[in-house]
Coordinates of C-alpha atoms and ligand atoms in Angstrom, one line a residue:
X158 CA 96.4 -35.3 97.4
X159 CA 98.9 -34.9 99.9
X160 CA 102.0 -37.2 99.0
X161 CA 105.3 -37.5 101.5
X162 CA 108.3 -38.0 101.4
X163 CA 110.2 -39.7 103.7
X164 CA 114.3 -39.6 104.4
X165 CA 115.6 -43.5 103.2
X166 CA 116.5 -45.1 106.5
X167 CA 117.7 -47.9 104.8
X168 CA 121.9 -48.5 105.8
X169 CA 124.1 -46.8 103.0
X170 CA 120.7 -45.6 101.0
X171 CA 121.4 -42.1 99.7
X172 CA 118.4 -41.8 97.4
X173 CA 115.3 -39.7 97.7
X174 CA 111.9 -40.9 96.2
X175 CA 111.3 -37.5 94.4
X176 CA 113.3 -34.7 93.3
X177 CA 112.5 -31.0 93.5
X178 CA 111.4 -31.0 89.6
X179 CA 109.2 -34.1 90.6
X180 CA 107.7 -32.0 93.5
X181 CA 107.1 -28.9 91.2
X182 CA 104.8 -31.2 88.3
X183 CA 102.8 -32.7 91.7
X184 CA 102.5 -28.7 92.8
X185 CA 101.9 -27.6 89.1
X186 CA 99.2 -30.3 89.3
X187 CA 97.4 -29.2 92.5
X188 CA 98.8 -31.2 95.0
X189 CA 100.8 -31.1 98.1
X190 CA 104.2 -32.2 98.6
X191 CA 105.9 -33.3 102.3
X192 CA 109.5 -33.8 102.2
X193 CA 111.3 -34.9 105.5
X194 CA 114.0 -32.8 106.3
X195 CA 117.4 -33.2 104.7
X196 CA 116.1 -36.2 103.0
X197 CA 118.1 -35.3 99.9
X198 CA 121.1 -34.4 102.2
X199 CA 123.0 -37.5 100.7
X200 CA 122.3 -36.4 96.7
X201 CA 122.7 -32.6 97.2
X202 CA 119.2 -31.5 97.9
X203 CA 118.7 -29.0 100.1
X204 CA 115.2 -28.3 102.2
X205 CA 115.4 -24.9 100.2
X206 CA 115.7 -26.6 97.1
X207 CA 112.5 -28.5 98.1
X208 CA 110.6 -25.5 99.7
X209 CA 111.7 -23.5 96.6
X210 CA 109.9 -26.2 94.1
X211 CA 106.8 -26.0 96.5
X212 CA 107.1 -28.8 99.0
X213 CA 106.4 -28.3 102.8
X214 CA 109.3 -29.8 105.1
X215 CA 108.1 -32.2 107.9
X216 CA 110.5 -31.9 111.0
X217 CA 110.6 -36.1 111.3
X218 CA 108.9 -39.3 109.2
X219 CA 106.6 -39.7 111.7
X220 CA 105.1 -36.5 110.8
X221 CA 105.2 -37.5 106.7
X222 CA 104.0 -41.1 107.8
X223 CA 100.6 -39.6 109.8
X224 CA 99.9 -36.7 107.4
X225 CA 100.3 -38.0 103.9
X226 CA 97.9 -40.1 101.5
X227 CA 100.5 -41.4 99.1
X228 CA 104.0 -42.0 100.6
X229 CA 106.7 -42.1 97.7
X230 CA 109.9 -43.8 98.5
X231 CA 113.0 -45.8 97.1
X232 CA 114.0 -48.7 98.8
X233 CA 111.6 -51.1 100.7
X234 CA 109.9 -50.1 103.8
X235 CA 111.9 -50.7 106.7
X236 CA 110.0 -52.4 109.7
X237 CA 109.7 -49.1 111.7
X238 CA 108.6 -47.4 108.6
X239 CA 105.8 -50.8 107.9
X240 CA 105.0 -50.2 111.5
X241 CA 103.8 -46.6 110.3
X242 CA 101.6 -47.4 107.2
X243 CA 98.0 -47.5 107.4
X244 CA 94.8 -48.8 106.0
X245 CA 93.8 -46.0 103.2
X246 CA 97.5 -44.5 102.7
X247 CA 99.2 -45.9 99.6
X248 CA 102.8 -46.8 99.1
X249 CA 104.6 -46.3 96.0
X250 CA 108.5 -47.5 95.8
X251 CA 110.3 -50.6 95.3
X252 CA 109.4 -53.8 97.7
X253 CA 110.9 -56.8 96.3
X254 CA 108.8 -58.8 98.5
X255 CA 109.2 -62.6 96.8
X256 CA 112.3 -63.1 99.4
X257 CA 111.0 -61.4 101.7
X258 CA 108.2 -63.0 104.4
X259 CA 108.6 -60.3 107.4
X260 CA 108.0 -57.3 105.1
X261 CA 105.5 -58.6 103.7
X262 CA 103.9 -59.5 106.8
X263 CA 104.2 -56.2 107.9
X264 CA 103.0 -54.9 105.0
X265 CA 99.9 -57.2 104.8
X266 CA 98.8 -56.0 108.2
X267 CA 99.3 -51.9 107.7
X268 CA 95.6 -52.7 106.0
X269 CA 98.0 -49.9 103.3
X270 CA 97.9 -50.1 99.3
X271 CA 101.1 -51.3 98.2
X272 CA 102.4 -50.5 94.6
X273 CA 105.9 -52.0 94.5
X274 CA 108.4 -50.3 91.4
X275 CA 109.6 -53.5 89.9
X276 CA 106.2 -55.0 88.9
X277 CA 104.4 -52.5 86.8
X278 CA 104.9 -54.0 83.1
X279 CA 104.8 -51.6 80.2
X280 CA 103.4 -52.5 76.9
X281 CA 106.2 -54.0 75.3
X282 CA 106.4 -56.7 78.1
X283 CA 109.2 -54.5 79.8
X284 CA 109.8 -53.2 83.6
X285 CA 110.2 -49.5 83.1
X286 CA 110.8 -49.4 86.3
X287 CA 113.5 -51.5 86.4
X288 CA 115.2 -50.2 83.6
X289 CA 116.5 -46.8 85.2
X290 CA 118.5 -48.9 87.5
X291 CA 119.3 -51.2 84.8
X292 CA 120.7 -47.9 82.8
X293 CA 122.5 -46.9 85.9
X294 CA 124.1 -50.4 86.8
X295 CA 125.2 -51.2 83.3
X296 CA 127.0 -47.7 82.6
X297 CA 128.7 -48.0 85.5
X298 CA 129.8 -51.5 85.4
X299 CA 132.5 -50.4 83.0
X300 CA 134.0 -48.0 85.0
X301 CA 134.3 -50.0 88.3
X302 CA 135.7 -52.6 85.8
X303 CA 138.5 -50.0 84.1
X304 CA 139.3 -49.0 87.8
X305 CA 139.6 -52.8 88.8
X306 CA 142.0 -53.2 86.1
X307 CA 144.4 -50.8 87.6
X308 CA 147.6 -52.2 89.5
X309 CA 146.3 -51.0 92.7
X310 CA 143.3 -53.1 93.0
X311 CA 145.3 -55.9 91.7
X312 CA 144.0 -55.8 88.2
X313 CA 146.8 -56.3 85.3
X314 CA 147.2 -52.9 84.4
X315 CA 145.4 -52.7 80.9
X316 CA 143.8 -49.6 80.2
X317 CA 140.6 -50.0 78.4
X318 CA 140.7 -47.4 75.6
X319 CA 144.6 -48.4 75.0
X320 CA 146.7 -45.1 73.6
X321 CA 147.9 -45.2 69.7
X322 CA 150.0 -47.8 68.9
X323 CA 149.0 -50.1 72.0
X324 CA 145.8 -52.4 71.3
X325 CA 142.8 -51.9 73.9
X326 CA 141.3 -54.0 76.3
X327 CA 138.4 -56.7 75.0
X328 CA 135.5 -56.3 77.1
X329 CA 133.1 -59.5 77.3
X330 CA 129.3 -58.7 78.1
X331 CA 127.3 -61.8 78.6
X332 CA 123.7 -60.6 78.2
X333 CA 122.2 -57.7 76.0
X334 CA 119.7 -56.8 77.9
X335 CA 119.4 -52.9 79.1
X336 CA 122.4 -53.6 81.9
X337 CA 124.5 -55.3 78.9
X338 CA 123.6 -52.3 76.2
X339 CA 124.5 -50.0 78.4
X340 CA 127.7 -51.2 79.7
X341 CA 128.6 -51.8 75.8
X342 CA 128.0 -48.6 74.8
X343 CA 130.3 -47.3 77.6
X344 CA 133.1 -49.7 77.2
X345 CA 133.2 -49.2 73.4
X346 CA 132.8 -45.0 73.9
X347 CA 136.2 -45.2 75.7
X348 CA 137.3 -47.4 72.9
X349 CA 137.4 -50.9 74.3
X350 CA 136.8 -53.9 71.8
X351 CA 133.4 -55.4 72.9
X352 CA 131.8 -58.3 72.3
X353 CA 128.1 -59.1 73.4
X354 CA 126.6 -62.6 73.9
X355 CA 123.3 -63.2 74.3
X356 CA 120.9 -66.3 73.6
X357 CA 118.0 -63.7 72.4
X358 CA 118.8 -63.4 68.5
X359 CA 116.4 -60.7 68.2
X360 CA 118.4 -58.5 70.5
X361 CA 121.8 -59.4 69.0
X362 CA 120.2 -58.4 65.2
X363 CA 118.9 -54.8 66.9
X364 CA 122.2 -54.5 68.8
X365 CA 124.1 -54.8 65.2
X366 CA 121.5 -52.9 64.0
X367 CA 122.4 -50.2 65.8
X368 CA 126.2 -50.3 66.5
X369 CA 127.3 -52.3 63.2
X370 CA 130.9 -52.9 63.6
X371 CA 131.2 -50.9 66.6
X372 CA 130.4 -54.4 68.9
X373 CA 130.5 -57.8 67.8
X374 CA 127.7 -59.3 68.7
X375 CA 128.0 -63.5 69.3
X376 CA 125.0 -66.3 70.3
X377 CA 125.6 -67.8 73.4
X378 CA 126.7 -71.0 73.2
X379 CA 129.8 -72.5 75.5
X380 CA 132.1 -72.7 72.9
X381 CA 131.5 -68.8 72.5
X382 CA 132.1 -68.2 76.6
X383 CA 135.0 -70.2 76.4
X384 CA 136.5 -68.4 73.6
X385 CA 135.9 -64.9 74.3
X386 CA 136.9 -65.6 78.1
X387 CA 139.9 -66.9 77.3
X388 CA 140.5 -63.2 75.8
X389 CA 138.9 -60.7 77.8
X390 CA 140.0 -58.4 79.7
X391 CA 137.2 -57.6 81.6
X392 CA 134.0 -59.3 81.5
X393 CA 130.5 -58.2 82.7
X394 CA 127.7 -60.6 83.8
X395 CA 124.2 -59.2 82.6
X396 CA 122.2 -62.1 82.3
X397 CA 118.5 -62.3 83.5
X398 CA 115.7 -64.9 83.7
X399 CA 112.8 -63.1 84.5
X400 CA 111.4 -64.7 88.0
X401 CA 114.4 -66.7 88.2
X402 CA 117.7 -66.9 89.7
X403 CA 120.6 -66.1 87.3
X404 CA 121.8 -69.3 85.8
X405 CA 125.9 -70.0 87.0
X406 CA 127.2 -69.7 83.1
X407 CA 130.6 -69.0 84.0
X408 CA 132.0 -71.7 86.3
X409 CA 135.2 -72.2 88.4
X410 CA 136.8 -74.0 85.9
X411 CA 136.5 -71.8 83.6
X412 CA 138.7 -69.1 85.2
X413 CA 141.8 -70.7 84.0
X414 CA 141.1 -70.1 80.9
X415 CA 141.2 -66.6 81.7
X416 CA 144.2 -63.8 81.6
X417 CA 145.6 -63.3 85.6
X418 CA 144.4 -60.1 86.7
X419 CA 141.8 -59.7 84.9
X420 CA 137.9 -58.4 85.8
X421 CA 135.3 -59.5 86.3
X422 CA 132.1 -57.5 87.4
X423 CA 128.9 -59.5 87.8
X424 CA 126.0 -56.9 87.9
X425 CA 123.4 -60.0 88.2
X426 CA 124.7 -60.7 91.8
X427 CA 121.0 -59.0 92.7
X428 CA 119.8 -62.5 91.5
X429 CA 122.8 -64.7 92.5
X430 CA 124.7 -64.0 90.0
X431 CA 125.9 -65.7 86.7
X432 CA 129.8 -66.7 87.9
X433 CA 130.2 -69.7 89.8
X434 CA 132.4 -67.8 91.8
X435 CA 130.2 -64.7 92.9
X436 CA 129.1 -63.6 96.2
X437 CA 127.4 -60.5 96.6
X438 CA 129.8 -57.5 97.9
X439 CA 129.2 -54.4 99.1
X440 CA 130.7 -50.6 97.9
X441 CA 132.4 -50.3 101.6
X442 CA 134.1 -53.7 100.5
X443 CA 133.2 -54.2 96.6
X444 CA 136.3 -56.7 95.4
X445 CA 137.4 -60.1 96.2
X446 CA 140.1 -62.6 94.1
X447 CA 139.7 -65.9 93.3
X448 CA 142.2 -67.9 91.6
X449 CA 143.8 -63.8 89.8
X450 CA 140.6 -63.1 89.0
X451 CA 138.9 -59.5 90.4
X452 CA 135.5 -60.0 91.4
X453 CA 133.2 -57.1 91.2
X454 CA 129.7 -58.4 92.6
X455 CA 128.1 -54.9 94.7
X456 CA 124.3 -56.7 94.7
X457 CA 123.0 -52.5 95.0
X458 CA 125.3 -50.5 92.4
X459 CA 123.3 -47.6 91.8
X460 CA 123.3 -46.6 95.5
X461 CA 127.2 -45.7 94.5
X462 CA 125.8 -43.3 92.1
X463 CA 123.2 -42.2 94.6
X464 CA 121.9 -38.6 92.9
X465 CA 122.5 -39.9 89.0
X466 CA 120.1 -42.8 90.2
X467 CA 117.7 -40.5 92.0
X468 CA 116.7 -38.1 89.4
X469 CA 117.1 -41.7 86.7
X470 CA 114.1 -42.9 89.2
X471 CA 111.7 -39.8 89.5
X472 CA 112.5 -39.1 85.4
X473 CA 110.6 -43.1 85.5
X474 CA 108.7 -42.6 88.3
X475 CA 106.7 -39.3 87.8
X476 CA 103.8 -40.2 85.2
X477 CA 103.0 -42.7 87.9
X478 CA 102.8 -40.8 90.7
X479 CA 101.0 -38.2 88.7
X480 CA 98.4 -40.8 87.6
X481 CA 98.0 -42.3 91.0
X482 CA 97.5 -39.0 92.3
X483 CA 95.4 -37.1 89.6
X484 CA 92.9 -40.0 89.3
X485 CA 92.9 -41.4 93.2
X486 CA 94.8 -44.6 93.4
X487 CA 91.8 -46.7 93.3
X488 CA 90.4 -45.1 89.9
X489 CA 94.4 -45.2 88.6
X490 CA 95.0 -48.4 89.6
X491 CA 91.5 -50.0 87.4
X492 CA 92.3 -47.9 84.4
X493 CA 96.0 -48.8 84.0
X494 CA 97.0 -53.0 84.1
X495 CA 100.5 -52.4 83.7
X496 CA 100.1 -50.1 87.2
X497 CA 97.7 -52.1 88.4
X498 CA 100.7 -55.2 88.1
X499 CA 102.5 -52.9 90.1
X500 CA 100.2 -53.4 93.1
X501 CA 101.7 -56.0 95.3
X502 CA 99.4 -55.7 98.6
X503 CA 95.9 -54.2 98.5
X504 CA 93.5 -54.4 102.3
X505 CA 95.5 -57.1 104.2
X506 CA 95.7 -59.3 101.3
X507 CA 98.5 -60.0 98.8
X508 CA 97.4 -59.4 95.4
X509 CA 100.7 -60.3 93.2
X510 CA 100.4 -63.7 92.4
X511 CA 104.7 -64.1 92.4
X512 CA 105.0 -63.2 95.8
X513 CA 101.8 -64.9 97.1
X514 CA 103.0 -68.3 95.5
X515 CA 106.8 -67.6 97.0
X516 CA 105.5 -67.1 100.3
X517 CA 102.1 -69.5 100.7
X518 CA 99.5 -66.7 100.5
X519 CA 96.1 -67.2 99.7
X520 CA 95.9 -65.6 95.8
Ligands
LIG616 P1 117.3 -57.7 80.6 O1 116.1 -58.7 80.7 O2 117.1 -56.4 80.0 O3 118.5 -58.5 79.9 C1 118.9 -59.8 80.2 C2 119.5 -60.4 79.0 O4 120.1 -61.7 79.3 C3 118.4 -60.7 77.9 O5 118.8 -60.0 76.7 C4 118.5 -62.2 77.8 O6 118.2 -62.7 76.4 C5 119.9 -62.5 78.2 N1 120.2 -63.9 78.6 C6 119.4 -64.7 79.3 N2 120.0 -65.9 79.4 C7 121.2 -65.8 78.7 C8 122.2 -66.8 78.5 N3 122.2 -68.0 78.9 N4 123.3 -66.3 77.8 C9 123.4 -65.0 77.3 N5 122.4 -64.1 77.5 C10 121.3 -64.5 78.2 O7 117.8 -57.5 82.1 P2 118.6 -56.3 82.7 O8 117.7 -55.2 83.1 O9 119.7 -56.0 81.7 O10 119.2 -56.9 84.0 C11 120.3 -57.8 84.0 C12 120.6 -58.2 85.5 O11 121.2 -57.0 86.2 C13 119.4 -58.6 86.3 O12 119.7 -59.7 87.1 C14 119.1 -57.4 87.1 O13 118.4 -57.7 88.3 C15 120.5 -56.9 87.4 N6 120.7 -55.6 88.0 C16 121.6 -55.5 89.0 C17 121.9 -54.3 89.6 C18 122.9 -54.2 90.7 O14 123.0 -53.1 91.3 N7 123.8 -55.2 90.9 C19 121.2 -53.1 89.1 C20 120.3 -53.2 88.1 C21 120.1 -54.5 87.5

């Protein structure tokens, strides 16, 4: 199979939808790779890192959109890039489509087989492909956090790990999910206190499990919020209700009960975030105030760490795009349910029952 490649168009997108060690399993495999040129400019992939790992590079995306069977990606099609999908080729990347009519739309008419990231379930009821970005957000969470504390961005001046005979900062995570577990493990590596709520007892026992003493972990109840606000230092919003928007658990009121100048960084902006206060930022413009309280809300935060993301999402990617290609989508598709969850728009029809019910399409 030929699969392409095509340079992210998307504003501020840095990513690339393979890497060169992703392109050399495809090769190994007997396929053919197109890359656009520099489309791994912004992560520090060169062509000649492509060319070297066997890819061909394609002077322009209209040349990877016409040749290629299976175009890989990250970030949702653009309309110019819908425009150039057709009825045969297959799609692989992340689409988000729920909120999203136009896309869809576009995508609907391409006549193309869509297989969007975030749907394709794993047996454990997870999103494995979710979860890179997960990893990515949470880790980093704690260091835009430690740098928001500084006196610069108007923070007040605690240093996370403290030094010997100063205590450290407390560091609330609300949410032990994979964005919460990661940011924990961070903010207690650099020796914060940390203290995890989350309703999901289950996760709070294999959380202890696995750090003991290391991070407290607390059930989520208001009384807790209030309590461990009212200390923290810096305090990370992780929460998620699968197919919904992020329920508001910290509200307005509540930030007087907090320390002035301290952080908050609310990683569930992407779905509207669990602060009252919250509005989705960017990393041009990532920090607002609101009554001495630093907001942190950047709705895409691995795009920050552009190349740690992009070889995070081809590490999760690969067996798929392997499988997909190896077998033919088609054969793929019927012999895997959690890939075959993944597939969003199939022919001109929508065939994920989420985004068909969001946006009045016959199921
Ligand atoms: P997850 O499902 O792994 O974890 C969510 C956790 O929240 C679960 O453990 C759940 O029990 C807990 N929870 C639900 N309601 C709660 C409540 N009322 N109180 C306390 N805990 C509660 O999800 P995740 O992968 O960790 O993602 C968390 C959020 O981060 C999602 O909204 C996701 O979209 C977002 N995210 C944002 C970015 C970004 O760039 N901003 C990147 C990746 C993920």
């Amino acid at each position: 199979m030929l699969i392409g490649v095509p340079k992210e168009i998307k504003n501020h997108e840095y990513r690339i939808g393979l890497t060169p060690a992703g392109v050399r399993e495809l090769v190994a495999n007997g396929h053919q790779v197109m890359v656009e040129t520099k489309g791994g400019e912004g992560v520090g992939i060169s062509d000649e890192d492509y060319t070297q790992a066997g890819a061909s590079i394609a002077p322009d995306a209209g040349t990877v959109f016409a040749r290629a069977e299976m175009i890989v990606k990250v970030k949702e099609p653009q309309p110019q890039e819908c425009r150039q999908l057709r009825a045969g080729q297959t799609l692989f990347t992340y689409l988000h489509l729920a909120p999203d009519p136009t896309q869809t739309q576009l995508l609907v008419e391409s006549g193309a087989t869509c297989i969007a990231y975030e749907t394709i379930t794993d047996e454990r009821g997870g999103l494995p492909l979710l979860a890179p970005m997960s990893e990515v957000a949470g880790r980093m969470s704690v260091q835009e956090g430690a740098r928001c504390l500084e006196k610069a961005a108007g923070g007040s001046g605690v240093l996370l790990g403290g030094v010997p005979g100063v205590e450290p900062a407390r560091v609330l995570v609300i949410g032990g999910g994979v964005v919460g577990l990661n940011a924990a493990r961070i903010a207690a590596g650099m020796g914060a206190r940390v203290t995890i709520l989350d309703r999901n007892i289950k996760r709070l026992k294999e959380i202890d499990d696995l750090y003991g003493s290391q991070i407290t972990t607390i059930y989520s109840t208001l009384d807790a919020l209030e309590r461990y606000l009212a200390e923290a230092d810096l305090v990370i919003g992780a929460v998620l209700i699968p197919g919904a928007a992020a329920p508001k658990l910290v509200k307005k009121s509540m930030l007087s009960l907090m320390k002035p100048g301290s952080v908050m960084v609310d990683v569930a902006i992407d779905q509207g975030g669990c602060f009252e206060t919250s509005r989705a930022t960017t990393h041009q413009d990532p920090i607002y105030t609101v009554d001495g309280i630093i907001h942190y809300c950047v709705a895409n935060m691995p795009g920050g760490v552009a190349r740690t993301a992009t070889f995070a999402l081809t590490n999760a990617t690969l067996p798929y795009v392997l499988e997909l290609a190896n077998k033919g989508p088609g054969p793929a598709l019927q012999g895997n349910r959690h890939l075959l969850n993944g597939l969003n728009v199939h022919e001109g029809l929508v065939t994920c029952e989420g985004v068909a019910v969001a946006l009045g399409y016959d199921y």
